[in-house]
């Protein structure tokens, strides 16, 4: 998938056009340089763009040789972003009928009102969860732009370094991405193969990116270069003192909030792992999408890092729950299959689509409402709970580095809030009409109790007793 998307990005150019209505003319102009196979026009920050894909990389090479580079200043930046006026005005059309381009503003999720309207057209919660996933998932065009953004930075940096490449990772590639999610970028240094027969070789400074300090210096330099030379890069912030140093910036041309980090092999392996789980069974992505949105709408996750659970840790909680239900295999089984190259592993989920998502969502809330967080940890490797290795309130063994806890940032208060919300999720699923459940979970509709102006969920006497018991049990499970 990565190679396919990278090649697609290398066969593409991004052209800044006067307006969306000029897209067709620009597309015809671009076809002068080769066989255009796909175009998408879109608007970003009062500017209009056309993403043009050619059939081969050669056509891009030819195009780069033909057009002149333009810069207002004397310093001439090598830009893979093209402006329409750079291209010749009189063109000879070739290649017959061109594919239709369309104006697209698919960067942001629908408004709450639009979402409610869509959800109200469907009655079953399982169908609604699938709908939610389909509405929020990254459209093809958005993925193309993400890989183009990475390729654009790679292109710049490769003028200076011969063995550098920039690759997307995280939710842009692991199957759990949603409209508006950030673009995580990994700047990797590829090993240069040394040939014994070479009599001449480049003499370079040695840089060990395993050293934290050198990583910081490297990232800082890359950041400065990008800020000065890469068109479209704005609002750059260098966060170099964090555990994983990153550079945050916004790319105004592709409308992406980006986080660039340096060489980190485990991060891309983690993306492969999540991708494998996302692809394993059809129900994984809609379930993760629903729970991620539920958590965001209840302020359990936030944009900025802090003492709360991250989308990444939450996704591991969901995968673990699915392992306990034998919907996805544990990591150990996946590794066995990979080692012995057998193709025995198959999705086991045979249940009908209209029931399973409801059951899994309910089961997820139920499982973690009573999970013994006090002594037990989540272990993706084994697919069953394991003894905790520290007093961290929430302990999720890092699937790739078993000595680390990926949720060590979560405090007792945050965990308590999380468990209360799991239980609240259960309550909503039991007490609200099926067609309203998802909207109540996502805070798009008030629960009947909230409509009666009661601030918290109202409970019967019997349930009040249950709640007291629950609070006791919850505290026992945490503290
Ligand atoms: P959103 O950006 O919230 O949509 O999800 P994301 O999966 O992209 O999460 P985030 O941007 O926070 O992190 C990007 C990727 O870095 C994740 O998908 C993981 O692969 C990896 N990652 C994040 N947090 C950790 C962590 O605590 N430990 C490890 N080993 N990897 C992490
Ligand atoms: Mg991300």
Short mmCIF file of C-alpha atoms and ligand atoms in Angstrom, two decimals:
data_model
loop_
_atom_site.label_atom_id
_atom_site.label_comp_id
_atom_site.label_asym_id
_atom_site.label_seq_id
_atom_site.Cartn_x
_atom_site.Cartn_y
_atom_site.Cartn_z
CA UNK A 1 0.00 0.00 0.00
CA UNK A 2 2.83 2.39 0.94
CA UNK A 3 4.68 1.67 -2.29
CA UNK A 4 1.52 2.08 -4.37
CA UNK A 5 0.72 5.43 -2.74
CA UNK A 6 4.33 6.67 -2.95
CA UNK A 7 4.51 5.82 -6.65
CA UNK A 8 1.16 7.53 -7.18
CA UNK A 9 2.55 10.65 -5.45
CA UNK A 10 5.70 10.56 -7.61
CA UNK A 11 3.55 10.48 -10.73
CA UNK A 12 1.60 13.54 -9.56
CA UNK A 13 2.04 17.28 -9.56
CA UNK A 14 0.14 19.89 -7.61
CA UNK A 15 -0.75 22.98 -9.63
CA UNK A 16 -1.90 26.24 -8.07
CA UNK A 17 -4.73 27.45 -10.31
CA UNK A 18 -6.52 30.84 -10.52
CA UNK A 19 -9.91 29.38 -9.52
CA UNK A 20 -11.76 26.08 -9.35
CA UNK A 21 -13.54 26.98 -12.59
CA UNK A 22 -10.20 27.04 -14.42
CA UNK A 23 -9.47 23.41 -13.47
CA UNK A 24 -10.56 22.01 -16.81
CA UNK A 25 -8.33 24.37 -18.82
CA UNK A 26 -5.36 23.61 -16.60
CA UNK A 27 -6.00 19.91 -16.96
CA UNK A 28 -5.90 20.28 -20.74
CA UNK A 29 -2.66 22.23 -20.45
CA UNK A 30 -1.15 19.52 -18.27
CA UNK A 31 -2.07 16.86 -20.80
CA UNK A 32 0.42 18.54 -23.16
CA UNK A 33 3.19 16.98 -21.07
CA UNK A 34 1.88 13.45 -21.00
CA UNK A 35 -1.02 11.11 -20.36
CA UNK A 36 -3.08 12.53 -17.49
CA UNK A 37 -4.90 9.66 -15.76
CA UNK A 38 -6.54 11.44 -12.83
CA UNK A 39 -7.18 14.98 -11.65
CA UNK A 40 -8.77 16.44 -8.54
CA UNK A 41 -9.37 20.13 -7.94
CA UNK A 42 -9.90 21.62 -4.51
CA UNK A 43 -9.82 24.86 -2.58
CA UNK A 44 -7.60 25.52 0.45
CA UNK A 45 -7.21 28.83 2.31
CA UNK A 46 -8.72 30.94 -0.50
CA UNK A 47 -6.48 29.24 -3.05
CA UNK A 48 -7.43 26.71 -5.69
CA UNK A 49 -5.36 23.69 -6.65
CA UNK A 50 -5.37 20.85 -9.12
CA UNK A 51 -3.71 17.54 -8.28
CA UNK A 52 -2.73 15.93 -11.57
CA UNK A 53 -1.65 12.32 -11.87
CA UNK A 54 0.25 11.18 -14.95
CA UNK A 55 0.53 7.59 -16.13
CA UNK A 56 4.31 7.34 -15.51
CA UNK A 57 7.06 9.07 -13.53
CA UNK A 58 8.87 9.80 -16.81
CA UNK A 59 6.24 12.33 -17.74
CA UNK A 60 6.95 14.23 -14.51
CA UNK A 61 10.69 14.13 -15.25
CA UNK A 62 10.04 15.56 -18.70
CA UNK A 63 7.77 18.23 -17.23
CA UNK A 64 10.40 19.23 -14.67
CA UNK A 65 12.97 19.63 -17.44
CA UNK A 66 10.63 21.76 -19.53
CA UNK A 67 9.24 24.32 -17.15
CA UNK A 68 11.34 27.02 -15.57
CA UNK A 69 11.49 27.42 -11.83
CA UNK A 70 9.98 30.60 -10.54
CA UNK A 71 10.69 32.55 -7.45
CA UNK A 72 10.06 36.19 -6.69
CA UNK A 73 13.51 36.51 -5.18
CA UNK A 74 16.83 35.73 -6.78
CA UNK A 75 17.29 32.60 -4.75
CA UNK A 76 15.73 29.93 -6.87
CA UNK A 77 13.91 27.21 -4.97
CA UNK A 78 13.30 23.90 -6.68
CA UNK A 79 9.60 23.62 -6.35
CA UNK A 80 7.44 20.59 -6.96
CA UNK A 81 4.41 22.87 -6.64
CA UNK A 82 3.48 24.39 -9.96
CA UNK A 83 1.72 27.59 -10.73
CA UNK A 84 -0.56 27.65 -13.75
CA UNK A 85 1.21 30.63 -15.30
CA UNK A 86 4.39 28.51 -15.46
CA UNK A 87 2.80 26.32 -18.09
CA UNK A 88 2.55 27.30 -21.78
CA UNK A 89 -0.79 28.85 -22.67
CA UNK A 90 -1.19 27.38 -26.16
CA UNK A 91 -1.38 23.65 -26.06
CA UNK A 92 -1.97 20.86 -28.44
CA UNK A 93 -4.39 18.37 -26.95
CA UNK A 94 -3.49 14.72 -27.06
CA UNK A 95 -4.85 11.55 -25.61
CA UNK A 96 -8.54 12.01 -26.48
CA UNK A 97 -11.15 12.44 -23.77
CA UNK A 98 -9.82 13.46 -20.36
CA UNK A 99 -11.09 12.11 -17.09
CA UNK A 100 -13.60 14.40 -15.39
CA UNK A 101 -12.17 16.44 -12.55
CA UNK A 102 -14.29 17.51 -9.63
CA UNK A 103 -14.17 20.27 -7.07
CA UNK A 104 -13.66 18.78 -3.64
CA UNK A 105 -13.66 20.18 -0.13
CA UNK A 106 -13.17 16.83 1.58
CA UNK A 107 -10.89 18.01 4.39
CA UNK A 108 -13.32 18.44 7.23
CA UNK A 109 -15.95 16.22 8.79
CA UNK A 110 -19.65 17.07 8.29
CA UNK A 111 -21.22 19.40 10.83
CA UNK A 112 -23.17 17.94 13.76
CA UNK A 113 -26.43 18.87 12.05
CA UNK A 114 -25.44 17.15 8.80
CA UNK A 115 -24.28 14.08 10.74
CA UNK A 116 -27.58 13.81 12.68
CA UNK A 117 -29.52 14.06 9.41
CA UNK A 118 -27.50 11.23 7.90
CA UNK A 119 -27.77 9.02 10.99
CA UNK A 120 -31.52 9.58 11.27
CA UNK A 121 -31.96 8.01 7.86
CA UNK A 122 -30.77 4.68 9.27
CA UNK A 123 -32.37 2.73 12.08
CA UNK A 124 -30.02 0.03 13.24
CA UNK A 125 -27.00 1.00 15.32
CA UNK A 126 -24.76 -1.35 13.34
CA UNK A 127 -25.73 0.38 10.08
CA UNK A 128 -25.22 3.75 11.74
CA UNK A 129 -21.71 2.74 12.86
CA UNK A 130 -20.85 1.71 9.31
CA UNK A 131 -22.31 4.97 8.01
CA UNK A 132 -20.29 6.99 10.54
CA UNK A 133 -17.12 5.21 9.45
CA UNK A 134 -17.88 5.75 5.74
CA UNK A 135 -18.61 9.45 6.24
CA UNK A 136 -15.51 10.12 8.35
CA UNK A 137 -12.88 7.87 6.74
CA UNK A 138 -10.17 9.48 4.64
CA UNK A 139 -11.31 9.68 1.02
CA UNK A 140 -8.90 8.54 -1.69
CA UNK A 141 -8.16 12.13 -2.67
CA UNK A 142 -7.21 13.04 0.91
CA UNK A 143 -4.82 10.07 1.09
CA UNK A 144 -3.26 11.11 -2.24
CA UNK A 145 -2.63 14.60 -0.81
CA UNK A 146 -1.05 13.13 2.34
CA UNK A 147 1.42 11.11 0.32
CA UNK A 148 2.02 14.04 -2.01
CA UNK A 149 2.85 16.24 1.01
CA UNK A 150 5.41 13.67 2.19
CA UNK A 151 6.82 13.29 -1.32
CA UNK A 152 7.14 17.06 -1.69
CA UNK A 153 9.28 17.30 1.45
CA UNK A 154 11.29 14.23 0.38
CA UNK A 155 11.92 15.93 -2.96
CA UNK A 156 13.33 19.04 -1.28
CA UNK A 157 15.47 17.25 1.24
CA UNK A 158 16.82 14.86 -1.40
CA UNK A 159 18.47 17.87 -3.11
CA UNK A 160 20.67 18.12 -0.04
CA UNK A 161 20.88 14.55 1.23
CA UNK A 162 21.10 11.57 -1.09
CA UNK A 163 19.63 9.04 1.29
CA UNK A 164 16.72 10.73 2.97
CA UNK A 165 13.03 9.98 2.54
CA UNK A 166 9.86 11.18 4.24
CA UNK A 167 7.01 8.72 4.77
CA UNK A 168 3.57 9.08 6.33
CA UNK A 169 2.77 6.86 9.31
CA UNK A 170 0.12 6.80 12.07
CA UNK A 171 -3.56 7.17 11.28
CA UNK A 172 -2.91 8.50 7.74
CA UNK A 173 -1.83 4.98 6.76
CA UNK A 174 -2.98 2.52 9.42
CA UNK A 175 -6.64 2.43 8.35
CA UNK A 176 -7.97 4.36 11.35
CA UNK A 177 -7.54 7.85 9.88
CA UNK A 178 -10.45 10.25 9.88
CA UNK A 179 -11.11 13.53 8.12
CA UNK A 180 -9.05 16.23 9.81
CA UNK A 181 -6.56 13.88 11.50
CA UNK A 182 -2.95 15.07 11.59
CA UNK A 183 -0.36 13.84 9.11
CA UNK A 184 2.44 12.05 10.99
CA UNK A 185 5.64 12.08 8.97
CA UNK A 186 8.77 10.08 9.48
CA UNK A 187 12.04 11.41 8.14
CA UNK A 188 14.12 8.33 7.56
CA UNK A 189 17.73 7.93 6.64
CA UNK A 190 18.19 5.03 4.26
CA UNK A 191 21.43 3.09 4.54
CA UNK A 192 23.75 3.75 1.62
CA UNK A 193 25.14 0.49 0.28
CA UNK A 194 28.92 0.56 0.23
CA UNK A 195 30.46 -1.22 -2.72
CA UNK A 196 34.01 -2.51 -2.29
CA UNK A 197 34.82 -1.77 -5.91
CA UNK A 198 34.09 1.97 -5.54
CA UNK A 199 37.38 3.80 -5.71
CA UNK A 200 35.84 7.17 -4.95
CA UNK A 201 33.19 7.89 -2.38
CA UNK A 202 31.63 10.92 -0.77
CA UNK A 203 33.14 12.08 2.45
CA UNK A 204 30.36 13.18 4.79
CA UNK A 205 29.89 14.14 8.39
CA UNK A 206 28.76 11.13 10.37
CA UNK A 207 25.47 11.64 12.08
CA UNK A 208 24.19 9.04 14.48
CA UNK A 209 20.46 9.43 14.66
CA UNK A 210 20.35 6.96 17.52
CA UNK A 211 21.70 9.69 19.77
CA UNK A 212 18.85 11.80 21.12
CA UNK A 213 20.88 14.99 20.92
CA UNK A 214 21.90 14.43 17.32
CA UNK A 215 18.30 13.62 16.44
CA UNK A 216 17.34 17.00 17.88
CA UNK A 217 20.04 18.88 15.95
CA UNK A 218 19.08 17.06 12.77
CA UNK A 219 15.36 17.79 13.18
CA UNK A 220 16.02 21.41 14.03
CA UNK A 221 18.10 21.83 10.85
CA UNK A 222 15.52 20.08 8.70
CA UNK A 223 12.82 22.30 10.24
CA UNK A 224 14.72 25.49 9.43
CA UNK A 225 15.34 24.35 5.86
CA UNK A 226 11.69 23.53 5.36
CA UNK A 227 10.52 26.79 6.87
CA UNK A 228 12.71 28.81 4.53
CA UNK A 229 12.48 26.80 1.31
CA UNK A 230 9.42 24.56 1.11
CA UNK A 231 6.41 26.44 -0.30
CA UNK A 232 3.24 26.20 1.76
CA UNK A 233 4.93 25.38 5.08
CA UNK A 234 3.61 27.72 7.80
CA UNK A 235 3.12 27.95 11.59
CA UNK A 236 6.18 25.87 12.33
CA UNK A 237 6.82 24.88 15.95
CA UNK A 238 9.86 22.84 16.94
CA UNK A 239 9.11 20.63 19.94
CA UNK A 240 12.55 19.24 20.54
CA UNK A 241 12.49 18.62 24.28
CA UNK A 242 9.65 16.05 24.12
CA UNK A 243 10.34 12.30 24.58
CA UNK A 244 9.92 12.02 20.81
CA UNK A 245 11.15 15.34 19.34
CA UNK A 246 8.87 16.58 16.57
CA UNK A 247 8.37 19.52 14.25
CA UNK A 248 4.80 20.70 13.87
CA UNK A 249 3.75 22.71 10.84
CA UNK A 250 0.80 23.40 8.61
CA UNK A 251 0.99 22.90 4.87
CA UNK A 252 -1.36 25.53 3.44
CA UNK A 253 -1.28 24.09 -0.08
CA UNK A 254 -2.37 20.61 0.88
CA UNK A 255 -4.32 21.74 3.96
CA UNK A 256 -2.53 19.36 6.32
CA UNK A 257 -1.46 19.71 9.95
CA UNK A 258 1.82 17.79 10.02
CA UNK A 259 4.02 16.30 12.76
CA UNK A 260 7.49 15.43 11.48
CA UNK A 261 9.72 13.16 13.56
CA UNK A 262 13.07 11.68 12.70
CA UNK A 263 14.12 8.07 12.17
CA UNK A 264 11.94 5.79 14.26
CA UNK A 265 11.62 2.31 12.81
CA UNK A 266 9.23 1.14 15.53
CA UNK A 267 6.70 3.84 14.69
CA UNK A 268 6.35 2.58 11.13
CA UNK A 269 6.22 -1.06 12.29
CA UNK A 270 3.47 -0.05 14.72
CA UNK A 271 1.56 1.45 11.78
CA UNK A 272 1.94 -1.84 9.89
CA UNK A 273 0.68 -3.72 12.91
CA UNK A 274 -2.41 -1.53 13.29
CA UNK A 275 -2.98 -1.71 9.53
CA UNK A 276 -2.95 -5.51 9.72
CA UNK A 277 -5.52 -5.49 12.52
CA UNK A 278 -7.65 -2.89 10.70
CA UNK A 279 -7.73 -5.10 7.61
CA UNK A 280 -8.24 -8.36 9.50
CA UNK A 281 -11.99 -8.16 9.94
CA UNK A 282 -14.53 -5.78 8.39
CA UNK A 283 -15.94 -4.80 11.81
CA UNK A 284 -12.64 -3.44 13.22
CA UNK A 285 -12.65 -0.06 11.46
CA UNK A 286 -16.32 0.90 12.15
CA UNK A 287 -15.93 -0.15 15.80
CA UNK A 288 -12.70 1.83 16.27
CA UNK A 289 -14.21 4.82 14.47
CA UNK A 290 -17.29 4.80 16.73
CA UNK A 291 -15.30 4.44 19.96
CA UNK A 292 -12.73 7.09 18.95
CA UNK A 293 -15.56 9.54 18.22
CA UNK A 294 -17.40 8.62 21.39
CA UNK A 295 -14.22 9.30 23.39
CA UNK A 296 -13.56 12.61 21.61
CA UNK A 297 -17.13 13.85 22.06
CA UNK A 298 -16.93 13.04 25.78
CA UNK A 299 -13.56 14.84 26.10
CA UNK A 300 -11.81 11.60 27.08
CA UNK A 301 -9.28 12.21 24.30
CA UNK A 302 -7.98 15.61 23.24
CA UNK A 303 -5.94 17.13 20.41
CA UNK A 304 -3.00 17.94 22.65
CA UNK A 305 -1.08 15.33 24.66
CA UNK A 306 -1.66 15.20 28.43
CA UNK A 307 -2.82 12.94 31.25
CA UNK A 308 -5.64 11.49 29.19
CA UNK A 309 -5.72 8.40 27.01
CA UNK A 310 -4.54 8.88 23.41
CA UNK A 311 -6.31 7.62 20.31
CA UNK A 312 -3.45 5.17 19.92
CA UNK A 313 -3.86 3.65 23.41
CA UNK A 314 -7.64 3.58 22.97
CA UNK A 315 -7.22 1.68 19.70
CA UNK A 316 -5.04 -0.88 21.51
CA UNK A 317 -7.79 -1.29 24.13
CA UNK A 318 -10.27 -2.04 21.33
CA UNK A 319 -7.93 -4.48 19.56
CA UNK A 320 -7.32 -6.26 22.84
CA UNK A 321 -11.06 -6.58 23.48
CA UNK A 322 -11.49 -8.01 19.95
CA UNK A 323 -8.74 -10.52 20.73
CA UNK A 324 -10.64 -11.71 23.79
CA UNK A 325 -13.66 -12.27 21.49
CA UNK A 326 -11.47 -14.15 18.95
CA UNK A 327 -12.39 -11.63 16.25
CA UNK A 328 -8.70 -10.79 15.69
CA UNK A 329 -5.70 -12.95 16.63
CA UNK A 330 -3.13 -12.09 19.26
CA UNK A 331 0.21 -10.72 18.06
CA UNK A 332 1.97 -13.98 18.96
CA UNK A 333 -0.24 -15.88 16.49
CA UNK A 334 0.38 -13.28 13.80
CA UNK A 335 4.12 -13.65 14.35
CA UNK A 336 3.90 -17.46 14.13
CA UNK A 337 2.02 -17.21 10.86
CA UNK A 338 4.55 -14.72 9.49
CA UNK A 339 7.49 -16.92 10.56
CA UNK A 340 6.09 -20.13 9.12
CA UNK A 341 4.63 -18.41 6.10
CA UNK A 342 1.33 -20.27 6.39
CA UNK A 343 -1.85 -18.77 5.10
CA UNK A 344 -4.07 -20.46 7.67
CA UNK A 345 -5.12 -17.28 9.40
CA UNK A 346 -8.63 -16.26 8.44
CA UNK A 347 -11.19 -13.90 9.87
CA UNK A 348 -13.47 -15.99 12.07
CA UNK A 349 -16.25 -13.49 12.42
CA UNK A 350 -19.24 -15.09 10.68
CA UNK A 351 -21.95 -13.19 12.52
CA UNK A 352 -24.48 -11.13 10.52
CA UNK A 353 -23.44 -7.53 9.97
CA UNK A 354 -26.56 -5.97 11.43
CA UNK A 355 -25.98 -7.48 14.88
CA UNK A 356 -22.29 -7.86 15.45
CA UNK A 357 -21.33 -4.19 15.72
CA UNK A 358 -24.02 -3.56 18.31
CA UNK A 359 -22.85 -6.57 20.31
CA UNK A 360 -19.20 -5.59 20.08
CA UNK A 361 -19.82 -2.00 21.14
CA UNK A 362 -21.91 -3.21 24.08
CA UNK A 363 -19.32 -5.87 24.91
CA UNK A 364 -16.50 -3.32 24.80
CA UNK A 365 -18.22 -1.02 27.30
CA UNK A 366 -19.10 -3.99 29.50
CA UNK A 367 -15.63 -5.55 29.40
CA UNK A 368 -13.85 -2.38 30.50
CA UNK A 369 -16.55 -1.37 33.02
CA UNK A 370 -15.46 -4.30 35.17
CA UNK A 371 -11.85 -4.86 34.06
CA UNK A 372 -9.42 -5.25 36.95
CA UNK A 373 -7.18 -2.29 36.12
CA UNK A 374 -5.66 -2.51 39.61
CA UNK A 375 -3.61 -5.64 38.96
CA UNK A 376 -4.09 -6.47 35.29
CA UNK A 377 -2.54 -5.04 32.15
CA UNK A 378 -3.58 -5.15 28.49
CA UNK A 379 -1.34 -7.43 26.45
CA UNK A 380 -1.79 -7.44 22.66
CA UNK A 381 1.04 -9.96 22.31
CA UNK A 382 -0.82 -12.67 24.25
CA UNK A 383 -4.41 -11.53 23.73
CA UNK A 384 -5.26 -11.99 27.41
CA UNK A 385 -4.73 -9.86 30.55
CA UNK A 386 -1.28 -9.99 32.15
CA UNK A 387 0.09 -8.90 35.49
CA UNK A 388 0.99 -5.19 35.65
CA UNK A 389 4.67 -4.33 35.88
CA UNK A 390 4.25 -0.99 37.64
CA UNK A 391 1.72 1.03 39.61
CA UNK A 392 0.63 3.05 36.54
CA UNK A 393 -3.19 3.24 36.74
CA UNK A 394 -3.62 2.06 33.13
CA UNK A 395 -1.07 -0.42 31.87
CA UNK A 396 -0.92 -1.38 28.18
CA UNK A 397 2.15 -3.39 27.26
CA UNK A 398 3.80 -1.84 24.21
CA UNK A 399 3.33 -4.59 21.59
CA UNK A 400 6.79 -3.91 20.16
CA UNK A 401 8.77 -3.12 23.32
CA UNK A 402 7.37 -5.26 26.11
CA UNK A 403 9.17 -3.36 28.86
CA UNK A 404 7.21 -0.19 28.11
CA UNK A 405 3.69 0.91 29.00
CA UNK A 406 2.14 2.96 26.18
CA UNK A 407 -0.44 4.51 28.52
CA UNK A 408 1.87 5.54 31.35
CA UNK A 409 0.64 9.13 30.94
CA UNK A 410 -2.90 8.26 32.11
CA UNK A 411 -3.65 9.35 35.69
CA UNK A 412 -6.03 7.73 38.18
CA UNK A 413 -8.50 10.59 37.71
CA UNK A 414 -8.49 10.11 33.96
CA UNK A 415 -8.89 6.34 34.30
CA UNK A 416 -11.79 6.80 36.73
CA UNK A 417 -13.45 9.14 34.25
CA UNK A 418 -12.84 6.63 31.47
CA UNK A 419 -14.45 3.78 33.43
CA UNK A 420 -17.41 5.97 34.41
CA UNK A 421 -17.90 6.70 30.74
CA UNK A 422 -17.70 3.02 29.78
CA UNK A 423 -20.47 2.44 32.26
CA UNK A 424 -22.41 5.43 31.02
CA UNK A 425 -22.09 3.97 27.50
CA UNK A 426 -23.62 0.72 28.75
CA UNK A 427 -26.45 2.62 30.41
CA UNK A 428 -27.22 4.49 27.18
CA UNK A 429 -27.18 1.27 25.18
CA UNK A 430 -29.66 -0.30 27.60
CA UNK A 431 -31.99 2.62 28.11
CA UNK A 432 -32.26 4.47 24.79
CA UNK A 433 -34.19 3.49 21.63
CA UNK A 434 -31.86 1.72 19.22
CA UNK A 435 -32.03 4.42 16.52
CA UNK A 436 -30.95 7.07 19.05
CA UNK A 437 -28.17 5.14 20.81
CA UNK A 438 -25.30 6.23 18.58
CA UNK A 439 -26.39 9.87 18.55
CA UNK A 440 -26.63 9.86 22.37
CA UNK A 441 -23.20 8.23 22.68
CA UNK A 442 -21.74 10.87 20.38
CA UNK A 443 -23.52 13.67 22.25
CA UNK A 444 -25.41 14.55 19.07
CA UNK A 445 -28.71 13.95 20.84
CA UNK A 446 -29.62 14.30 24.50
CA UNK A 447 -30.58 11.20 26.45
CA UNK A 448 -34.22 11.27 27.76
CA UNK A 449 -32.84 12.02 31.26
CA UNK A 450 -30.93 15.05 29.99
CA UNK A 451 -34.09 16.30 28.21
CA UNK A 452 -35.78 16.36 31.64
CA UNK A 453 -33.12 18.89 32.66
CA UNK A 454 -31.45 16.42 34.98
CA UNK A 455 -27.73 17.10 34.88
CA UNK A 456 -26.58 13.54 35.31
CA UNK A 457 -28.20 10.26 34.37
CA UNK A 458 -31.21 9.72 36.62
CA UNK A 459 -31.34 6.35 38.26
CA UNK A 460 -34.01 4.26 39.84
CA UNK A 461 -33.66 3.17 43.48
CA UNK A 462 -32.62 -0.31 42.41
CA UNK A 463 -30.11 1.07 39.98
CA UNK A 464 -28.89 3.50 42.62
CA UNK A 465 -27.88 0.51 44.70
CA UNK A 466 -26.22 -1.02 41.67
CA UNK A 467 -24.42 2.23 41.07
CA UNK A 468 -23.06 2.32 44.61
CA UNK A 469 -21.86 -1.23 44.17
CA UNK A 470 -20.37 -0.27 40.86
CA UNK A 471 -18.51 2.71 42.33
CA UNK A 472 -17.09 0.47 45.04
CA UNK A 473 -16.12 -2.15 42.51
CA UNK A 474 -14.65 0.45 40.17
CA UNK A 475 -12.52 1.93 42.94
CA UNK A 476 -11.40 -1.53 43.94
CA UNK A 477 -10.44 -2.20 40.33
CA UNK A 478 -8.35 0.94 40.09
CA UNK A 479 -6.78 1.80 43.39
P1 LIG B 1 -4.65 10.36 15.46
O1 LIG B 1 -3.53 11.24 15.02
O2 LIG B 1 -5.20 10.76 16.78
O3 LIG B 1 -5.71 10.19 14.42
O4 LIG B 1 -4.08 8.86 15.69
P2 LIG B 1 -2.60 8.31 15.44
O5 LIG B 1 -2.69 6.82 15.46
O6 LIG B 1 -2.00 8.94 14.22
O7 LIG B 1 -1.85 8.77 16.75
P3 LIG B 1 -0.64 9.79 16.95
O8 LIG B 1 -0.65 10.85 15.90
O9 LIG B 1 -0.70 10.23 18.38
O10 LIG B 1 0.63 8.85 16.81
C1 LIG B 1 1.08 8.42 15.53
C2 LIG B 1 1.61 7.00 15.62
O11 LIG B 1 2.73 6.96 16.50
C3 LIG B 1 0.63 5.96 16.17
O12 LIG B 1 -0.24 5.45 15.20
C4 LIG B 1 1.58 4.90 16.67
O13 LIG B 1 2.02 4.10 15.60
C5 LIG B 1 2.75 5.73 17.19
N1 LIG B 1 2.62 6.01 18.62
C6 LIG B 1 1.86 6.94 19.23
N2 LIG B 1 1.99 6.91 20.57
C7 LIG B 1 2.88 5.92 20.83
C8 LIG B 1 3.46 5.39 22.03
O14 LIG B 1 3.16 5.81 23.15
N3 LIG B 1 4.35 4.38 21.87
C9 LIG B 1 4.69 3.89 20.65
N4 LIG B 1 5.57 2.91 20.56
N5 LIG B 1 4.18 4.37 19.51
C10 LIG B 1 3.29 5.36 19.59
MG1 LIG B 2 -1.70 11.02 14.05
#
